[in-house]
Every structure is written in C-alpha cells, then in structure tokens.
Tab-separated table of C-alpha atoms in Angstrom:
chain	number	residue	atom	x	y	z
A	1	MET	CA	52.981	-43.423	11.268
A	2	SER	CA	53.759	-46.819	9.696
A	3	GLY	CA	57.259	-47.295	8.360
A	4	ASP	CA	55.718	-48.333	5.028
A	5	ILE	CA	53.927	-44.978	4.610
A	6	ILE	CA	56.177	-42.302	3.132
A	7	LEU	CA	53.550	-39.537	2.873
A	8	GLU	CA	50.469	-38.970	4.996
A	9	THR	CA	47.969	-36.136	5.195
A	10	ARG	CA	45.654	-35.727	8.155
A	11	GLU	CA	42.396	-33.819	7.617
A	12	LEU	CA	44.190	-31.662	5.015
A	13	THR	CA	41.997	-28.670	4.186
A	14	ARG	CA	42.377	-25.563	2.036
A	15	GLU	CA	39.749	-22.819	1.762
A	16	PHE	CA	39.695	-19.846	-0.610
A	17	LYS	CA	37.391	-17.101	0.716
A	18	GLY	CA	34.790	-19.585	1.883
A	19	PHE	CA	35.226	-22.070	-0.976
A	20	VAL	CA	36.652	-25.394	0.273
A	21	ALA	CA	39.011	-26.646	-2.472
A	22	VAL	CA	40.465	-29.504	-0.396
A	23	ASN	CA	38.245	-30.868	2.350
A	24	LYS	CA	39.705	-32.986	5.186
A	25	VAL	CA	41.701	-35.278	2.905
A	26	ASN	CA	43.453	-38.195	4.584
A	27	LEU	CA	45.997	-39.504	2.079
A	28	ARG	CA	48.420	-42.361	2.793
A	29	VAL	CA	51.050	-43.108	0.148
A	30	GLN	CA	52.913	-46.379	0.562
A	31	ARG	CA	56.683	-46.334	0.072
A	32	GLY	CA	57.745	-47.814	-3.261
A	33	SER	CA	54.278	-47.595	-4.834
A	34	ILE	CA	52.673	-45.694	-7.714
A	35	HIS	CA	49.705	-43.818	-6.247
A	36	ALA	CA	47.322	-41.985	-8.608
A	37	LEU	CA	45.139	-39.031	-7.683
A	38	ILE	CA	42.151	-38.787	-10.032
A	39	GLY	CA	38.816	-37.030	-10.192
A	40	PRO	CA	36.618	-34.814	-12.360
A	41	ASN	CA	37.747	-31.291	-13.226
A	42	GLY	CA	37.591	-29.053	-10.137
A	43	ALA	CA	37.979	-32.003	-7.766
A	44	GLY	CA	40.935	-30.410	-5.954
A	45	LYS	CA	43.780	-32.511	-7.395
A	46	THR	CA	46.082	-29.611	-8.349
A	47	THR	CA	45.353	-27.770	-5.097
A	48	CYS	CA	46.285	-30.946	-3.247
A	49	PHE	CA	49.618	-31.118	-5.126
A	50	ASN	CA	50.266	-27.446	-4.351
A	51	LEU	CA	49.665	-28.141	-0.663
A	52	LEU	CA	52.013	-31.143	-0.637
A	53	THR	CA	54.828	-29.155	-2.246
A	54	LYS	CA	54.076	-26.132	-0.016
A	55	PHE	CA	53.261	-23.734	-2.833
A	56	LEU	CA	50.045	-23.311	-0.865
A	57	ALA	CA	49.653	-23.371	2.911
A	58	PRO	CA	46.815	-25.508	4.272
A	59	THR	CA	43.970	-23.815	6.119
A	60	SER	CA	44.082	-26.728	8.560
A	61	GLY	CA	45.414	-30.258	8.817
A	62	GLN	CA	48.855	-31.842	8.707
A	63	ILE	CA	51.308	-33.205	6.114
A	64	LEU	CA	53.828	-35.818	7.247
A	65	PHE	CA	56.698	-36.973	5.069
A	66	ASP	CA	59.092	-39.734	6.083
A	67	GLY	CA	57.894	-39.409	9.667
A	68	HIS	CA	58.428	-35.616	9.836
A	69	ASP	CA	55.679	-33.001	10.125
A	70	ILE	CA	56.442	-30.771	7.112
A	71	THR	CA	53.273	-28.663	7.429
A	72	PRO	CA	55.100	-25.463	8.459
A	73	GLU	CA	58.100	-25.896	6.138
A	74	PRO	CA	58.726	-23.700	3.050
A	75	PRO	CA	58.897	-25.243	-0.460
A	76	ALA	CA	62.722	-25.304	-0.620
A	77	HIS	CA	62.957	-27.312	2.623
A	78	VAL	CA	60.377	-29.808	1.398
A	79	ALA	CA	62.250	-30.194	-1.918
A	80	ARG	CA	65.509	-30.818	-0.028
A	81	ARG	CA	63.767	-33.605	1.895
A	82	GLY	CA	63.215	-35.274	-1.479
A	83	VAL	CA	59.646	-34.272	-2.453
A	84	ILE	CA	60.140	-33.217	-6.063
A	85	ARG	CA	57.334	-32.173	-8.389
A	86	SER	CA	58.096	-32.928	-11.998
A	87	PHE	CA	57.101	-30.590	-14.814
A	88	GLN	CA	57.229	-27.635	-12.433
A	89	ILE	CA	60.467	-27.763	-10.462
A	90	SER	CA	62.467	-29.549	-13.152
A	91	ALA	CA	65.085	-27.438	-14.885
A	92	VAL	CA	64.493	-27.621	-18.637
A	93	PHE	CA	66.085	-24.982	-20.833
A	94	PRO	CA	65.119	-25.186	-24.532
A	95	HIS	CA	68.369	-23.880	-25.997
A	96	LEU	CA	70.716	-25.942	-23.867
A	97	SER	CA	71.545	-29.443	-25.036
A	98	VAL	CA	69.684	-32.393	-23.570
A	99	LEU	CA	72.848	-33.343	-21.646
A	100	GLU	CA	73.331	-29.791	-20.347
A	101	ASN	CA	69.753	-29.725	-19.035
A	102	VAL	CA	70.375	-32.780	-16.869
A	103	ARG	CA	73.756	-31.406	-15.800
A	104	VAL	CA	72.114	-28.207	-14.541
A	105	ALA	CA	69.693	-30.295	-12.485
A	106	LEU	CA	72.615	-32.317	-11.072
A	107	GLN	CA	74.250	-29.073	-9.901
A	108	ARG	CA	71.199	-28.383	-7.733
A	109	THR	CA	71.881	-31.477	-5.627
A	110	ARG	CA	75.167	-29.917	-4.470
A	111	GLY	CA	73.224	-27.490	-2.301
A	112	ALA	CA	75.078	-24.548	-3.788
A	113	SER	CA	74.307	-22.020	-6.491
A	114	PHE	CA	74.638	-22.957	-10.146
A	115	ASP	CA	78.208	-23.201	-11.395
A	116	PHE	CA	77.725	-21.117	-14.528
A	117	TRP	CA	81.122	-19.467	-13.992
A	118	ARG	CA	82.962	-22.790	-13.716
A	119	SER	CA	85.037	-24.131	-16.574
A	120	GLU	CA	83.524	-26.688	-18.926
A	121	ARG	CA	86.067	-29.221	-17.651
A	122	THR	CA	84.777	-28.897	-14.086
A	123	LEU	CA	81.208	-29.533	-15.218
A	124	ASP	CA	82.308	-32.469	-17.368
A	125	ALA	CA	82.683	-34.413	-14.112
A	126	LEU	CA	78.872	-34.585	-14.063
A	127	ASN	CA	78.591	-35.999	-17.577
A	128	ASP	CA	78.759	-39.687	-16.689
A	129	ARG	CA	75.869	-39.380	-14.237
A	130	ALA	CA	73.922	-37.215	-16.702
A	131	ILE	CA	74.321	-39.866	-19.422
A	132	GLU	CA	73.178	-42.554	-16.951
A	133	LEU	CA	70.007	-40.565	-16.250
A	134	LEU	CA	69.388	-39.962	-19.945
A	135	ALA	CA	69.813	-43.671	-20.618
A	136	ALA	CA	67.206	-44.385	-17.923
A	137	VAL	CA	64.640	-42.425	-19.946
A	138	ASP	CA	65.921	-43.580	-23.362
A	139	LEU	CA	67.332	-40.182	-24.329
A	140	ASP	CA	71.086	-40.895	-24.280
A	141	LYS	CA	71.306	-40.842	-28.100
A	142	TYR	CA	69.821	-37.324	-28.073
A	143	ALA	CA	72.325	-35.965	-25.536
A	144	ALA	CA	73.999	-33.445	-27.872
A	145	ILE	CA	70.929	-31.880	-29.484
A	146	PRO	CA	69.177	-28.742	-28.168
A	147	ALA	CA	66.194	-29.600	-25.986
A	148	VAL	CA	63.964	-27.416	-28.188
A	149	GLU	CA	64.369	-29.947	-31.009
A	150	LEU	CA	62.881	-32.855	-29.012
A	151	SER	CA	59.354	-34.050	-29.705
A	152	TYR	CA	56.748	-33.215	-27.059
A	153	GLY	CA	56.862	-36.708	-25.589
A	154	ARG	CA	60.655	-36.710	-25.412
A	155	LYS	CA	60.639	-33.285	-23.731
A	156	ARG	CA	58.474	-34.853	-21.048
A	157	ALA	CA	60.986	-37.716	-20.782
A	158	LEU	CA	63.741	-35.110	-20.346
A	159	GLU	CA	61.738	-33.508	-17.546
A	160	ILE	CA	61.572	-36.905	-15.839
A	161	ALA	CA	65.367	-37.187	-16.209
A	162	THR	CA	65.942	-33.752	-14.643
A	163	THR	CA	63.602	-34.710	-11.817
A	164	LEU	CA	65.535	-37.936	-11.267
A	165	ALA	CA	68.714	-35.828	-11.123
A	166	MET	CA	67.311	-34.236	-7.963
A	167	ASP	CA	67.376	-37.711	-6.349
A	168	PRO	CA	63.713	-37.651	-5.275
A	169	LYS	CA	62.331	-39.868	-2.538
A	170	LEU	CA	58.836	-38.948	-3.715
A	171	MET	CA	58.138	-37.869	-7.302
A	172	LEU	CA	54.960	-35.894	-7.884
A	173	LEU	CA	53.974	-36.136	-11.533
A	174	ASP	CA	51.382	-33.597	-12.615
A	175	GLU	CA	49.475	-34.791	-15.717
A	176	PRO	CA	52.538	-36.502	-17.258
A	177	THR	CA	50.715	-37.597	-20.458
A	178	GLN	CA	48.581	-34.492	-21.026
A	179	GLY	CA	48.315	-33.487	-24.688
A	180	MET	CA	50.187	-36.531	-26.022
A	181	GLY	CA	49.479	-38.884	-28.901
A	182	LEU	CA	49.172	-42.611	-28.274
A	183	GLU	CA	52.829	-43.410	-29.048
A	184	ASP	CA	54.133	-40.774	-26.632
A	185	VAL	CA	51.596	-41.788	-23.957
A	186	ASP	CA	52.852	-45.348	-24.136
A	187	ARG	CA	56.487	-44.190	-23.948
A	188	ILE	CA	55.822	-42.098	-20.816
A	189	ARG	CA	53.739	-44.876	-19.251
A	190	GLN	CA	56.672	-47.278	-19.660
A	191	LEU	CA	59.119	-44.704	-18.322
A	192	ILE	CA	57.051	-44.064	-15.201
A	193	LYS	CA	56.870	-47.805	-14.546
A	194	LYS	CA	60.623	-48.123	-15.126
A	195	VAL	CA	61.725	-45.266	-12.851
A	196	SER	CA	59.297	-46.340	-10.107
A	197	ALA	CA	61.419	-49.445	-9.414
A	198	ASP	CA	63.250	-47.875	-6.460
A	199	ARG	CA	61.185	-44.801	-5.617
A	200	THR	CA	57.669	-43.652	-4.785
A	201	ILE	CA	55.445	-41.855	-7.289
A	202	LEU	CA	52.294	-39.825	-6.671
A	203	MET	CA	50.658	-38.722	-9.900
A	204	VAL	CA	47.676	-36.693	-11.083
A	205	GLU	CA	46.551	-38.198	-14.376
A	206	HIS	CA	43.393	-37.959	-16.517
A	207	ASN	CA	44.276	-40.828	-18.843
A	208	MET	CA	42.499	-43.791	-17.261
A	209	SER	CA	44.314	-46.388	-19.378
A	210	VAL	CA	47.614	-45.117	-17.917
A	211	VAL	CA	46.218	-45.151	-14.391
A	212	ALA	CA	44.704	-48.608	-14.819
A	213	SER	CA	47.925	-50.119	-16.116
A	214	ILE	CA	50.510	-48.754	-13.661
A	215	ALA	CA	48.888	-47.417	-10.454
A	216	ASP	CA	48.990	-49.615	-7.345
A	217	THR	CA	46.506	-47.429	-5.480
A	218	ILE	CA	44.036	-44.813	-6.736
A	219	THR	CA	42.498	-42.033	-4.661
A	220	VAL	CA	39.420	-40.421	-6.232
A	221	LEU	CA	38.645	-36.825	-5.245
A	222	GLN	CA	35.321	-35.080	-5.772
A	223	ARG	CA	34.607	-31.509	-4.671
A	224	GLY	CA	37.822	-31.532	-2.648
A	225	ALA	CA	37.001	-34.647	-0.617
A	226	THR	CA	38.018	-38.310	-0.917
A	227	LEU	CA	35.299	-40.210	-2.742
A	228	ALA	CA	36.994	-43.615	-2.951
A	229	GLU	CA	40.359	-45.289	-2.643
A	230	GLY	CA	41.843	-48.644	-3.630
A	231	PRO	CA	43.202	-50.582	-6.623
A	232	TYR	CA	41.785	-49.791	-10.072
A	233	GLU	CA	39.625	-52.923	-10.247
A	234	GLN	CA	37.861	-51.881	-7.059
A	235	VAL	CA	37.614	-48.130	-7.703
A	236	SER	CA	36.373	-48.499	-11.303
A	237	LYS	CA	33.340	-50.481	-10.095
A	238	ASN	CA	32.472	-48.051	-7.300
A	239	LEU	CA	29.019	-46.637	-8.107
A	240	ALA	CA	29.798	-43.260	-6.523
A	241	VAL	CA	32.903	-42.959	-8.731
A	242	ILE	CA	30.988	-43.947	-11.858
A	243	GLU	CA	28.337	-41.353	-11.066
A	244	ALA	CA	30.994	-38.677	-10.450
A	245	TYR	CA	32.555	-39.237	-13.852
A	246	MET	CA	29.298	-39.588	-15.858
A	247	GLY	CA	28.998	-39.887	-19.659
A	248	SER	CA	32.127	-40.321	-21.728
A	249	ALA	CA	34.429	-40.119	-18.721
A	250	ASN	CA	32.469	-43.001	-17.179
A	251	THR	CA	32.949	-45.039	-20.358
A	252	GLU	CA	36.680	-44.305	-20.227
A	253	LEU	CA	36.808	-45.306	-16.556
A	254	GLN	CA	35.124	-48.633	-17.257
A	255	GLY	CA	37.022	-49.418	-20.450
A	256	ALA	CA	40.588	-48.692	-19.353
A	257	HIS	CA	42.122	-52.141	-19.138
C-alpha cells in the first residue's frame, strides 16, 4: 500500500440476507485529503461507514488503515488507532458546559476510565487544551455555557471539537451539515476546511455545494458499488452520475460551484 494512502478497502462487501448493501468497493483515501462519499439514498454510504468503524463486519473483503489490516479488529481497537467517527463516537452531554464536554473527550485519550471521582483541580489540568480545541472551532467564548443552550450549528461544531480531542488520524464525518440553515452550513464548511489542515477527513455529505467547495476527491456510490471517482469537476460531468441523481438532485449536482 502506498505511503500516501491512509485508508484502503479491497473488494469490501456486506450482504444482509441476500441483499448486497456494499458491493466490492475499492476505496483509497489519500493522507491529508478531504474525501467525500456521495450517492443517492440507499447507495450504501452509511453501511460503508459502519464497516470502516467496525460497527458492522464485512461479508468479504479487507480494510487497511495506516498499513495495517484492521478487518478483524473490534471498534475500540480501530478507534484507538485513530479512526474516529464524529457525531456518533463524540462525547456530547447537553447539561455539561461546553468546556466540560471537551474535557470529558480529552479524558478518553488517557486510555483509562473517566475520572468522574477526581477533584475539579485535577481535571483543571485539561482546561488549557480544551480551550485550544474550542478556539479551533470558534467556540471558546461559549466555554462556560451548558451545551444544551448552543444553536444546532454550534452543537455540531462542539462535536467536531470533541472528535478533535480524540486526536484522530482519520475523521469520519457523517452528514455534518444535515438539517442546517445556510449560515450554519457555511460555518461548518469553514470548520471542516480549517481542521483538515493536518489530518485526513472522509465525509458522507448530501449538500453538493459543501462537497464541491472542500472535497479533494469524491467517490460516488450507487446500489452499493462505486459508480465514479475523482475531483468534483470530473465527477459532476459524468453522465452515469448525472443519471443516478436525476431531477432536482441532478440540478443540485450541476449547480454546486
């Protein structure tokens, strides 16, 4: 496997009682890139994410991360290698403060159980790093407020901060802008671009304007198989991709610049 490829799948397949949800997918994610996984509903994107994070076991095929075959490994081992799925693994507690949420995530990197019994002074040692992470997602001025009081978009930003606290080598973002208004979408788009500076991001995203503006490489899935792959300019003109999206989705695909 090339040293520039951080994640590779080989003929990755998952069947459910005869239904093939992911069909011989060969994915290669370049280190330091933003790689988007797109496709119509039912294309197999979420199943693919579940396979990569080991919440599902593949029926056949291999997953290699950082040169290691992680196919047989359980989810916790894969997470410790640095494959962190945001918005699922991130530790966000609504009634803890924004700072406390990030501090809880920082405790996980110690490899021990949560230090809920420790004194506040002991945990204060994590505050500087927690504030750094909050500043990275423009939430440092909200550090003292309960997470439940954040707007939807800022809650998503907090989830990115807690994911960053896990020191990921590969961040898997699952629909990071889903359900957001334009202002929040733009905020999260900028955050993803910002935090990608020294890490690799693989994202499932329906918003084509987000994908078009920040993804280096796009893989299009249809019926569980790879339909096309390449930069947005190339993929958006692929006739098979246009046909797969059809109608309004096709218009969105073509107009996302």
